[in-house]
Amino acid sequence: MRLEIRDVHKSFGEKKVLTGISFAADSGKAFGLLGRNGAGKTTTIRILMDVFPADTGEVALDGQAIDYHKTGIGYLPEERGLYPKKKIIDQLVYFAELKGMKYADAVKAIDYWLERLGMTEHRGKRLDTLSKGNQQKIQLVTALAHNPQIVILDEPFSGLDPVNAMLLKDVVREEIAKGKIVLFSSHQMNYIEEFCDSIAILNNGHVVLSGDLHDIKRNYTRDKLILRSENAGQIQAELGASCTRNGEDELLIRLASPADKKQTMQMLTQKYDIDEIRVFEPSLNDIFVEYAGDQE
Amino acid sequence: MNQLGTIFKFELKGYMKNKVFVGVTIFLVALVAVVMFFPRVSGGFVGGEEESSEGAGMDEQGTGQAEDREGYPVMLVAASGEGTLSSDSMETLRQAFSQAFMDYDVRIAEKDAEDVKEEILSEDAECAFVFDSLTSYTYYVGNLSMNDQNSYRASEVLEGMFRMNAMVEKGVSPEEAQEILQTPITYETESLGKDQIQNFFYTYIMIFALYMVILLYGQMVATNVATEKSSRAMELLITSAKPASMMFGKVFASCFAGFIQLVAVFGSALLFYQINAPYWGGNEIISSIFAIPTELLIYMLVFFVLGFLIYAFLYGAVGSTASKLEDINTSVMPITLLFIVGFFVVIFSMTNGSVDNLLMKICSFVPFTSPMAMFTRIAMSTVPFYEIVISIVILIASVFGIGALSARIYRVGVLLYGKPPKIGAVLKSVWKA
């Protein structure tokens, strides 16, 4: 399966929120939808889920306009919340039924997920008796119980303790392994880097960067070196302005051109006692800051 | 459709498990039970009419003679000046008034007119008649109550006395004169249309039930929507179900819950009445309430359901525009006012007995007031059948129109957070959406 968003535009009144969003996500892989607050992520997700239509553009699944009656979508919204005063099992069944499940199937699936997330003991309790992290796990059930083909997780890790985060990671990996399209939206770049094969970075309502994360990193101009040495001070003095401190004993060396890489590395390793020298590969965080920062 | 059913079921279950809903229903049923069982416990109204007119007060005071009515409010009769009326005439007047006013202790004032006022102000006497002649008097009373009929009755007594005297002077014997003056007239009234007096009470109860239920449930629908929004359950709901299904599911569920509550209350009233019917001794008001014609009951059902729906949709739409529960009260104000204005038009027209006035005719076709206005007219007057049909058709069309509109407002409204938007702004974005 391949989910495609094609040139989607959306305005609310005078305000243009999306100005030509396009990206594609494949099944069996996770896709990261990134962007600063107000970049248009939630609007994109809502259009994807048919909460409101796009002004122009379309959402396609395997090349065809998506049929929402046949395509199951699971959604964990960033703004969490269910019915605080209602019994957990009741509301989970309700949401599963709204997604088209039969009562008996819904109960079976929900019991499986409660067990999987270690929440079975809370089955008959009211939601507001649970801690925030546990409420979030309950909400995760609403996104997964109806076995959707597309899973959209908006900031899934926020508010989870490390143990629960680990549990969620396992669950997400399982879902990816089942051949689902998993769409991530998050500000926690380390999780995106860990899971996502492809990303799209949104800024001011359009995609500023998208594609395979590995390719994006490879294609990043390889004109910087990271060097770690006890002689960092001396080296910095020799290289002058092209060299900046990147931490204690660590230097970031800007090359005039990527072609100088080999020569510079040889020169430095011969001359100084060096613990480590490598080409600087940007983290997703660096890329994000570069592309999603204010640019006019 | 399937979603609509799921939402309806879930919302209805919510009502049935709601402690306030269950509590109010039980309370109302208990209240009805207390009222309906009251005559059985207290000894009943059977034969109570006669007893009460003679017996009240007297048993407590222990004085039962007709002439000595100590303990009753004092009514004074006085001449306006010395020599105006003879003491014989005064005594005749006192006796005549004593007979006419059974519930007063009628006395001849010992002093003149000025002192009479003093006695009323100091509450030694309740009222006084001061006579200039046998055909002219001034009526003094402390606080003139709305339904004070004393001067009317006094005039009748004086008229009777005057005619009697006149006839006796013309040579008619007192017995003959008495016979002429007191010829009994027998009559019967047969209403060919509606009997307003009989229909008044159940119409009133129905209108009032509609008023209570719409305000109560309208508020509940609005709160329900706003709660989903403020708890952010909406974020998930809106991606799981169509806004129209959500709106209709919620409103139908609340309508059904309201209906169940009414059936519980009125059903138990009917049941308890039947158990206790003998003790009510054919009390006219009560028996008229339970004698609603089936036809009218069906109209009541139709107007109740349609009227409920139209307002519940409006309340739901307004609820969706509020992001906090505190905003609800101000947001629903215009709808509540609209409804209350309609209610008062109907109630005033009912109490005036002029249910077919122009305003009522207009109101019985306007969808927001027609459930109350048209029902009242059907119940208390004779309305051409085609008018009823037109009114119901307009109402049904409006229910669907308002339902569709409120579903659209809902779709726009639920995703708006922050300050409640202006009505104009909402309609504008609904138009564009």
XYZ file of C-alpha atoms in Angstrom:
729
model
C 0.000 0.000 0.000
C 1.076 3.499 -0.702
C -0.636 6.493 0.781
C -0.193 9.677 -1.180
C -1.104 13.239 -0.410
C -1.124 15.187 -3.646
C -0.857 18.957 -3.797
C -3.334 19.635 -1.020
C -4.424 23.230 -0.413
C -6.602 24.373 2.439
C -7.706 27.782 3.677
C -9.865 28.745 6.620
C -11.445 31.998 5.602
C -8.668 34.339 4.569
C -6.028 32.266 6.284
C -4.110 29.889 4.034
C -3.107 26.937 6.169
C -1.835 24.492 3.562
C -0.315 25.626 0.286
C 0.443 22.539 -1.738
C 1.273 19.594 0.499
C 2.545 16.426 -1.203
C 4.164 13.355 0.278
C 3.898 9.592 0.128
C 4.051 6.899 2.806
C 4.488 3.185 2.177
C 3.165 0.222 4.098
C 5.565 -1.665 6.279
C 7.407 1.539 7.016
C 6.964 4.441 9.359
C 6.628 7.942 8.033
C 7.469 11.046 10.025
C 5.455 14.197 9.554
C 7.451 17.005 11.094
C 6.975 20.685 11.522
C 6.894 23.393 14.099
C 3.752 24.352 15.957
C 1.242 25.779 13.516
C 3.031 24.437 10.449
C -0.119 22.609 9.334
C 0.447 19.062 10.622
C -2.912 18.682 12.370
C -4.781 20.192 9.426
C -2.999 17.735 7.109
C -3.956 14.851 9.377
C -7.568 16.021 9.542
C -7.787 16.223 5.770
C -6.202 12.787 5.596
C -8.941 11.519 7.924
C -11.743 13.284 6.075
C -12.735 15.535 8.956
C -13.002 18.271 6.357
C -12.249 18.248 2.652
C -9.219 19.838 1.007
C -9.856 22.917 -1.125
C -7.867 21.282 -3.923
C -5.665 18.234 -4.160
C -6.398 14.670 -3.108
C -5.603 11.802 -0.813
C -4.885 8.579 -2.690
C -4.297 4.996 -1.629
C -2.475 2.860 -4.176
C -3.103 5.453 -6.836
C -6.882 5.574 -6.294
C -8.830 8.216 -4.383
C -9.094 6.828 -0.865
C -12.396 5.156 0.095
C -13.002 5.911 3.744
C -15.645 3.222 4.050
C -13.125 0.528 3.205
C -9.944 1.960 4.658
C -9.508 1.716 8.382
C -7.608 4.572 9.995
C -6.489 4.614 13.592
C -5.690 7.935 15.200
C -4.016 8.964 18.418
C -4.621 12.715 18.600
C -2.072 15.026 20.143
C -4.794 16.488 22.352
C -5.622 13.375 24.331
C -8.998 12.875 25.867
C -11.847 10.417 26.143
C -14.873 10.423 28.419
C -13.422 10.883 31.912
C -16.553 9.726 33.745
C -17.309 6.619 31.763
C -16.146 3.054 32.198
C -13.089 2.246 30.143
C -14.473 -0.873 28.482
C -17.719 0.924 27.590
C -16.057 3.777 25.798
C -13.484 1.602 24.068
C -16.284 -0.580 22.699
C -18.151 2.558 21.651
C -15.228 3.895 19.637
C -14.581 0.492 18.078
C -18.246 0.235 17.092
C -18.104 3.698 15.573
C -15.251 2.388 13.445
C -17.595 -0.298 12.191
C -16.761 -3.256 14.437
C -19.356 -5.701 15.711
C -19.826 -5.695 19.478
C -18.345 -9.164 20.083
C -15.348 -8.515 17.823
C -14.787 -5.178 19.494
C -14.731 -6.697 22.976
C -12.331 -9.417 21.835
C -9.944 -6.975 20.182
C -10.067 -4.583 23.111
C -9.359 -7.340 25.597
C -6.352 -8.342 23.505
C -4.995 -4.803 23.511
C -5.662 -4.207 27.195
C -3.722 -7.385 27.881
C -0.936 -6.363 25.497
C -0.566 -2.977 27.194
C -0.906 -4.445 30.692
C -4.154 -2.611 31.396
C -6.547 -5.530 31.885
C -7.012 -4.776 35.583
C -8.393 -1.324 34.739
C -10.981 -2.656 32.298
C -14.043 -1.844 34.386
C -12.771 1.363 36.000
C -13.685 4.919 35.188
C -11.137 6.628 32.994
C -10.442 9.491 35.386
C -9.246 7.071 38.080
C -6.165 6.305 35.958
C -2.858 8.138 35.804
C -2.113 10.273 32.770
C 0.247 7.728 31.239
C -2.276 4.936 31.681
C -5.032 7.074 30.182
C -2.763 7.522 27.205
C -2.373 3.765 26.858
C -6.150 3.445 26.929
C -6.364 6.013 24.189
C -3.829 4.038 22.177
C -6.306 1.144 22.203
C -8.849 3.321 20.381
C -6.282 3.848 17.632
C -5.400 0.174 17.231
C -8.358 -2.000 18.260
C -10.125 -1.958 14.910
C -6.951 -3.179 13.186
C -6.654 -0.214 10.831
C -4.499 -0.214 7.694
C -3.269 3.273 8.446
C -2.151 4.279 11.947
C -1.629 7.961 12.710
C 0.183 8.726 15.947
C 0.482 12.349 16.972
C 3.147 12.805 19.645
C 2.699 9.221 20.869
C 5.567 9.318 23.350
C 4.802 12.522 25.179
C 3.933 11.892 28.793
C 5.087 8.273 28.880
C 7.648 6.992 31.343
C 10.647 5.074 29.896
C 9.064 1.674 30.554
C 5.830 2.613 28.832
C 7.775 4.295 26.029
C 9.584 1.010 25.492
C 6.262 -0.842 25.428
C 4.887 1.609 22.896
C 8.002 1.239 20.742
C 7.495 -2.526 20.646
C 3.853 -2.079 19.717
C 4.735 0.373 16.958
C 7.362 -2.004 15.585
C 4.799 -4.815 15.559
C 2.360 -2.635 13.663
C 4.989 -1.718 11.115
C 5.926 -5.389 10.779
C 2.249 -6.224 10.117
C 2.592 -4.153 6.949
C 0.676 -1.114 8.094
C 1.261 2.461 7.119
C 2.379 4.180 10.299
C 2.378 7.950 10.294
C 4.247 9.697 13.079
C 4.015 13.289 14.039
C 6.350 14.394 16.753
C 8.759 16.991 18.013
C 10.903 14.357 19.660
C 13.383 13.836 16.856
C 15.126 10.875 18.442
C 11.962 8.766 18.149
C 11.408 9.811 14.556
C 15.006 8.956 13.750
C 14.605 5.609 15.427
C 11.465 4.566 13.563
C 10.944 6.527 10.415
C 12.356 5.621 7.063
C 10.842 8.631 5.347
C 9.963 12.073 6.540
C 8.326 15.262 5.383
C 9.079 18.556 7.047
C 6.291 21.134 6.897
C 6.872 24.829 7.216
C 4.260 27.532 6.710
C 1.845 25.171 5.010
C 4.147 23.551 2.510
C 6.637 20.698 2.438
C 10.167 22.052 2.638
C 11.890 18.677 2.672
C 10.700 15.148 2.102
C 11.988 11.735 1.189
C 13.999 8.851 2.559
C 15.681 9.860 5.780
C 18.884 7.960 4.956
C 19.099 9.608 1.529
C 18.433 12.992 3.031
C 21.339 12.502 5.377
C 23.623 11.135 2.642
C 22.819 14.014 0.353
C 23.577 16.517 3.011
C 26.730 18.282 1.851
C 29.612 16.362 3.373
C 31.858 19.330 3.971
C 32.266 19.181 7.737
C 34.466 17.012 9.912
C 34.144 16.072 13.524
C 37.441 15.701 15.323
C 38.190 14.573 18.846
C 41.672 15.009 20.230
C 43.537 16.105 23.299
C 45.328 18.581 21.060
C 42.110 20.285 20.096
C 43.405 23.654 21.208
C 46.477 23.460 18.970
C 44.489 22.275 15.990
C 41.998 25.079 16.402
C 44.838 27.580 16.497
C 46.279 26.167 13.278
C 43.021 25.961 11.296
C 41.713 29.295 12.515
C 38.236 30.536 11.594
C 37.095 27.372 9.762
C 37.221 25.523 13.064
C 34.735 25.780 15.922
C 34.578 24.084 19.287
C 31.910 21.426 19.439
C 32.524 20.454 23.044
C 35.458 19.626 25.243
C 38.231 18.128 23.077
C 35.886 18.170 20.112
C 36.051 20.368 17.011
C 33.801 20.959 14.051
C 35.892 21.698 10.992
C 34.313 23.358 7.998
C 35.981 22.446 4.723
C 36.229 24.783 1.765
C 34.835 21.982 -0.401
C 33.870 18.304 0.163
C 36.812 17.385 -2.068
C 39.278 18.579 0.579
C 38.080 15.897 2.968
C 40.693 13.240 2.353
C 43.621 15.627 2.292
C 42.591 17.414 5.481
C 42.037 14.153 7.330
C 45.443 12.810 6.304
C 47.177 15.999 7.262
C 45.597 16.079 10.696
C 46.139 12.397 11.533
C 49.803 12.624 10.612
C 50.434 15.768 12.533
C 48.461 15.199 15.757
C 47.449 12.474 18.143
C 43.799 12.079 17.260
C 41.228 9.946 19.069
C 38.517 10.214 16.417
C 37.932 11.909 13.104
C 34.843 11.452 10.909
C 32.626 13.188 8.430
C 29.919 15.134 10.164
C 26.474 13.565 9.561
C 23.667 15.835 10.593
C 21.116 14.511 13.064
C 17.455 14.874 12.223
C 17.407 17.581 14.815
C 19.987 19.586 12.865
C 18.081 19.075 9.659
C 14.832 20.064 11.294
C 16.248 23.244 12.731
C 17.719 24.148 9.377
C 14.548 23.554 7.354
C 11.793 24.310 9.781
C 13.384 27.402 11.247
C 12.141 30.792 10.162
C 12.940 31.243 6.546
C 11.390 33.923 4.463
C -27.077 4.807 9.764
C -25.140 2.200 11.637
C -23.101 4.937 13.318
C -26.271 6.811 14.172
C -27.570 3.705 15.931
C -24.321 3.229 17.836
C -24.274 6.848 18.962
C -27.957 6.756 19.919
C -27.405 3.632 22.004
C -24.328 5.040 23.721
C -25.919 8.395 24.515
C -29.137 6.824 25.775
C -27.172 4.492 28.008
C -25.398 7.605 29.275
C -28.724 9.128 30.306
C -29.913 5.926 31.942
C -26.743 5.751 34.000
C -26.746 9.450 34.802
C -27.463 9.809 38.508
C -29.145 13.197 38.080
C -31.464 11.874 35.396
C -32.434 8.824 37.411
C -32.702 10.876 40.609
C -34.953 13.535 39.084
C -37.199 10.885 37.571
C -37.556 9.036 40.866
C -38.155 12.299 42.706
C -40.893 13.336 40.292
C -42.574 9.948 40.477
C -42.414 10.111 44.276
C -43.874 13.624 44.216
C -46.712 12.467 41.999
C -47.286 9.553 44.351
C -47.505 11.864 47.365
C -50.021 14.115 45.604
C -52.094 11.235 44.307
C -52.192 9.351 47.593
C -52.854 12.497 49.642
C -56.665 12.278 49.724
C -56.515 8.618 50.784
C -54.226 9.421 53.672
C -55.907 12.653 54.736
C -59.401 11.224 54.661
C -60.391 12.243 51.191
C -62.346 14.926 49.450
C -65.504 12.868 49.487
C -68.245 15.128 50.839
C -65.557 17.561 51.856
C -67.038 20.402 49.834
C -70.013 21.019 52.110
C -68.095 20.426 55.264
C -65.369 22.828 54.415
C -67.661 25.741 53.606
C -69.340 25.477 56.993
C -66.781 23.808 59.096
C -63.505 25.507 58.419
C -62.383 27.687 61.267
C -65.393 26.973 63.355
C -64.111 23.691 64.673
C -61.037 25.401 65.880
C -62.914 28.258 67.460
C -65.594 26.061 68.941
C -68.407 28.476 68.149
C -70.876 27.191 65.620
C -74.018 29.327 65.838
C -75.078 31.109 62.701
C -75.694 34.471 64.339
C -72.742 34.519 66.676
C -69.848 34.307 64.259
C -67.085 35.190 66.616
C -63.670 34.563 65.133
C -64.730 35.424 61.610
C -63.424 38.620 60.061
C -65.486 41.577 61.198
C -67.554 43.527 58.697
C -69.015 46.817 59.927
C -72.129 48.535 58.691
C -72.587 52.181 59.579
C -74.615 55.235 58.663
C -72.602 58.096 57.203
C -74.038 60.618 59.612
C -76.478 60.863 62.495
C -80.073 60.540 61.382
C -79.230 59.336 57.903
C -80.774 55.967 58.576
C -82.998 54.823 61.414
C -81.744 52.195 63.787
C -84.493 49.891 62.479
C -83.160 50.233 58.961
C -79.647 49.585 60.244
C -80.765 46.384 61.948
C -82.553 45.260 58.754
C -79.364 45.965 56.821
C -77.273 44.070 59.332
C -79.518 41.023 59.057
C -79.588 41.129 55.265
C -75.789 41.453 55.099
C -75.352 38.753 57.678
C -77.249 36.414 55.394
C -75.445 37.512 52.275
C -71.976 37.346 53.825
C -71.912 33.985 55.589
C -68.198 34.170 56.172
C -68.192 37.489 58.013
C -69.152 38.595 61.487
C -71.410 41.501 60.517
C -71.830 44.170 63.164
C -73.319 47.628 63.367
C -70.611 50.173 63.964
C -71.043 52.001 67.217
C -69.312 55.138 66.106
C -69.265 57.318 63.001
C -67.542 56.937 59.648
C -64.128 58.276 60.745
C -63.826 55.727 63.534
C -64.766 52.961 61.128
C -61.636 53.744 59.086
C -59.574 53.652 62.255
C -60.910 50.235 63.136
C -60.047 48.872 59.695
C -56.534 50.348 59.807
C -55.951 48.883 63.268
C -57.262 45.566 61.874
C -60.120 45.317 64.385
C -62.390 45.049 61.369
C -61.638 43.831 57.892
C -64.056 45.961 55.939
C -67.000 48.298 56.348
C -70.006 49.611 54.474
C -70.921 53.199 55.285
C -74.374 54.151 54.022
C -75.518 57.568 52.801
C -78.922 56.092 52.054
C -80.389 52.694 51.342
C -79.171 52.973 47.755
C -75.804 54.584 48.227
C -72.763 53.508 50.218
C -68.993 53.654 50.486
C -67.029 50.425 50.829
C -63.945 50.589 53.057
C -61.416 47.783 53.040
C -57.813 47.417 54.252
C -56.180 45.848 51.227
C -58.402 45.489 48.224
C -57.798 41.943 47.033
C -57.912 41.036 43.374
C -61.070 38.995 43.620
C -62.972 41.087 46.179
C -66.638 40.626 45.340
C -68.070 42.224 48.473
C -69.282 45.470 46.908
C -70.896 43.512 44.084
C -72.729 41.329 46.563
C -73.689 44.268 48.753
C -75.193 46.034 45.771
C -77.243 42.949 44.987
C -78.554 42.861 48.538
C -79.452 46.539 48.431
C -81.107 46.196 45.040
C -83.194 43.324 46.364
C -84.184 45.291 49.426
C -85.073 48.358 47.351
C -87.233 46.386 44.907
C -88.934 44.545 47.721
C -89.819 47.784 49.478
C -90.975 49.367 46.233
C -93.256 46.453 45.460
C -94.688 46.359 48.971
C -95.448 50.083 48.683
C -97.281 49.423 45.398
C -99.546 46.983 47.234
C -97.895 43.670 46.497
C -97.750 41.413 49.492
C -94.262 40.691 50.826
C -94.654 36.972 50.007
C -95.628 37.690 46.419
C -92.820 40.166 46.091
C -90.389 37.577 47.374
C -91.643 35.089 44.810
C -91.311 37.540 41.923
C -87.817 38.569 42.929
C -86.510 35.080 43.488
C -87.871 33.241 40.472
C -85.301 30.534 39.892
C -83.902 30.334 36.346
C -82.676 26.906 35.290
C -80.183 26.559 32.468
C -77.618 24.227 30.931
C -74.528 25.021 28.835
C -73.513 22.778 25.990
C -70.294 23.700 24.181
C -70.323 22.587 20.559
C -66.605 23.306 20.171
C -64.097 22.855 22.978
C -64.738 23.275 26.643
C -61.968 25.685 27.608
C -62.471 25.208 31.312
C -62.162 21.467 31.095
C -59.267 21.554 28.621
C -57.420 24.316 30.409
C -55.704 22.156 32.976
C -54.254 19.456 30.809
C -53.278 21.976 28.146
C -51.540 23.937 30.850
C -49.792 20.833 32.163
C -48.696 19.814 28.686
C -47.357 23.267 27.828
C -45.573 23.408 31.123
C -44.118 19.916 30.683
C -42.899 20.928 27.231
C -41.361 24.057 28.706
C -39.578 22.171 31.472
C -38.398 19.312 29.307
C -37.102 21.494 26.479
C -35.189 23.826 28.772
C -33.800 20.961 30.844
C -32.841 18.656 28.009
C -31.733 21.450 25.713
C -29.277 22.455 28.388
C -28.242 18.818 28.794
C -27.555 18.414 25.065
C -25.540 21.624 25.000
C -23.564 20.585 28.078
C -23.009 17.114 26.683
C -21.494 18.500 23.473
C -19.388 21.048 25.324
C -18.118 18.366 27.724
C -16.927 16.224 24.840
C -15.206 19.239 23.463
C -13.549 20.324 26.678
C -12.410 16.780 27.525
C -10.983 16.580 23.998
C -12.897 13.357 23.342
C -14.091 15.340 20.360
C -10.688 15.066 18.699
C -11.249 11.357 18.390
C -15.012 11.444 17.841
C -14.798 13.805 14.919
C -12.422 11.435 13.148
C -14.573 8.406 13.992
C -18.070 9.551 13.093
C -19.812 11.948 10.745
C -20.890 15.178 12.481
C -24.448 14.716 11.234
C -24.629 11.235 12.788
C -23.247 12.600 16.048
C -25.716 15.470 16.172
C -28.761 13.405 15.248
C -27.720 10.498 17.470
C -27.321 12.754 20.480
C -30.535 14.672 19.930
C -32.627 11.579 19.276
C -31.213 9.960 22.394
C -32.033 12.978 24.544
C -35.507 13.177 23.013
C -36.079 9.531 23.806
C -34.744 9.955 27.349
C -37.044 12.939 27.882
C -39.930 10.947 26.532
C -39.181 8.055 28.868
C -39.096 10.473 31.789
C -42.429 12.001 30.851
C -44.023 8.604 30.361
C -42.691 7.538 33.753
C -44.096 10.616 35.479
C -47.454 10.803 33.719
C -47.827 7.044 33.593
C -47.316 6.749 37.321
C -49.685 9.682 37.847
C -52.365 7.843 35.906
C -51.666 4.607 37.738
C -51.758 6.224 41.172
C -54.887 8.128 40.239
C -56.626 4.934 39.253
C -55.640 3.318 42.539
C -56.946 6.314 44.480
C -59.806 7.445 42.222
C -62.557 6.864 44.817
C -60.784 9.107 47.318
C -60.642 11.972 44.870
C -64.453 11.919 44.816
C -64.790 13.153 41.255
C -62.674 16.249 41.790
C -63.311 18.097 38.548
C -59.821 19.405 37.903
C -58.145 16.085 38.467
C -60.649 14.073 36.454
C -60.450 16.577 33.599
C -56.689 16.115 33.485
C -57.050 12.386 33.114
C -59.768 12.702 30.524
C -57.556 13.839 27.632
C -59.091 12.646 24.374
C -56.876 10.165 22.490
C -56.785 12.435 19.461
C -55.352 15.223 21.543
C -52.851 12.862 23.106
C -51.557 12.034 19.636
C -51.256 15.718 18.745
C -49.469 16.247 22.026
C -46.998 13.516 21.136
C -46.385 14.919 17.645
C -45.863 18.482 18.811
C -43.835 17.382 21.769
C -41.383 15.340 19.686
C -41.040 17.934 16.926
C -40.768 20.852 19.331
C -38.217 19.002 21.379
C -36.111 18.132 18.346
C -36.006 21.628 16.910
C -34.780 23.115 20.170
C -32.414 20.260 20.969
C -30.696 20.771 17.617
C -30.266 24.449 18.344
C -28.908 23.758 21.813
C -26.516 21.146 20.424
C -25.226 23.547 17.795
C -24.674 26.251 20.373
C -22.977 23.768 22.697
C -20.513 22.915 19.957
C -19.337 26.497 19.703
C -18.449 26.752 23.391
C -15.109 25.355 24.438
C -15.688 25.619 28.162
C -18.701 24.566 30.170
C -18.889 28.030 31.714
C -19.579 29.540 28.307
C -22.701 27.457 27.839
C -25.028 29.592 29.931
C -24.394 32.766 27.979
C -24.326 31.014 24.641
C -27.723 29.372 25.042
C -29.386 32.569 26.283
C -30.834 33.668 22.900
C -32.472 30.279 22.345
C -33.852 30.181 25.859
C -35.260 33.700 25.436
C -36.879 32.792 22.133
C -38.528 29.852 23.803
C -39.664 31.777 26.875
C -41.255 34.503 24.740
C -43.253 31.831 22.927
C -44.201 30.279 26.234
C -45.532 33.531 27.637
C -47.542 34.378 24.532
C -49.242 31.014 24.881
C -49.797 31.228 28.630
C -51.228 34.775 28.465
C -53.522 33.844 25.631
C -54.648 30.789 27.560
C -55.473 32.687 30.723
C -57.278 35.357 28.688
C -59.292 32.639 27.030
C -58.505 34.162 23.634
C -56.372 31.389 22.154
C -57.322 32.365 18.597
C -55.938 35.893 18.649
C -53.742 37.091 15.789
C -50.487 36.615 17.673
C -51.391 33.041 18.516
C -52.331 32.388 14.892
C -48.947 33.651 13.746
C -47.163 31.736 16.485
C -48.915 28.524 15.546
C -47.138 28.521 12.190
C -43.711 29.712 13.297
C -41.715 26.519 13.926
C -40.170 27.703 17.201
C -43.512 28.518 18.816
C -45.943 26.290 16.940
C -45.512 23.213 19.164
C -46.971 25.174 22.077
C -49.233 27.607 20.202
C -50.832 25.161 17.786
C -51.340 22.535 20.445
C -53.012 25.066 22.703
C -55.323 26.155 19.906
C -56.214 22.560 19.042
C -56.916 21.794 22.681
C -58.866 24.914 23.579
C -60.478 26.017 20.345
C -61.614 24.633 17.007
C -58.862 24.775 14.402
C -59.470 23.805 10.749
C -57.687 20.549 9.958
C -55.722 22.038 7.055
C -54.169 24.605 9.407
C -52.951 21.817 11.668
C -51.482 19.990 8.673
C -49.729 23.122 7.412
C -48.326 23.825 10.858
C -47.013 20.262 11.246
C -45.536 20.221 7.741
C -43.713 23.507 8.379
C -42.492 22.128 11.671
C -41.210 18.859 10.186
C -39.453 20.701 7.360
C -37.884 23.050 9.923
C -36.733 20.160 12.087
C -34.824 18.722 9.143
C -33.573 22.162 8.081
C -32.435 23.118 11.575
C -31.010 19.627 12.060
C -28.884 19.887 8.917
C -27.816 23.425 9.761
C -26.878 22.544 13.312
C -24.889 19.530 12.104
C -22.879 21.918 9.945
C -22.438 24.396 12.776
C -21.396 21.456 14.900
C -18.747 20.365 12.398
C -17.267 23.831 12.322
C -17.876 24.539 15.986
C -16.271 21.477 17.529
C -12.888 22.293 16.091
C -12.931 25.867 17.321
C -11.315 26.456 20.649
C -10.967 29.609 22.663
C -13.464 32.432 22.868
C -17.018 31.501 21.804
C -17.458 32.906 18.315
C -20.130 35.387 17.280
C -23.219 33.915 15.642
C -22.455 35.806 12.442
C -18.943 34.436 12.254
C -20.166 30.889 12.786
C -22.831 31.174 10.097
C -20.263 32.656 7.745
C -17.860 29.784 8.218
C -20.740 27.291 7.935
C -21.683 28.919 4.659
C -18.144 28.594 3.355
C -17.458 25.110 4.685
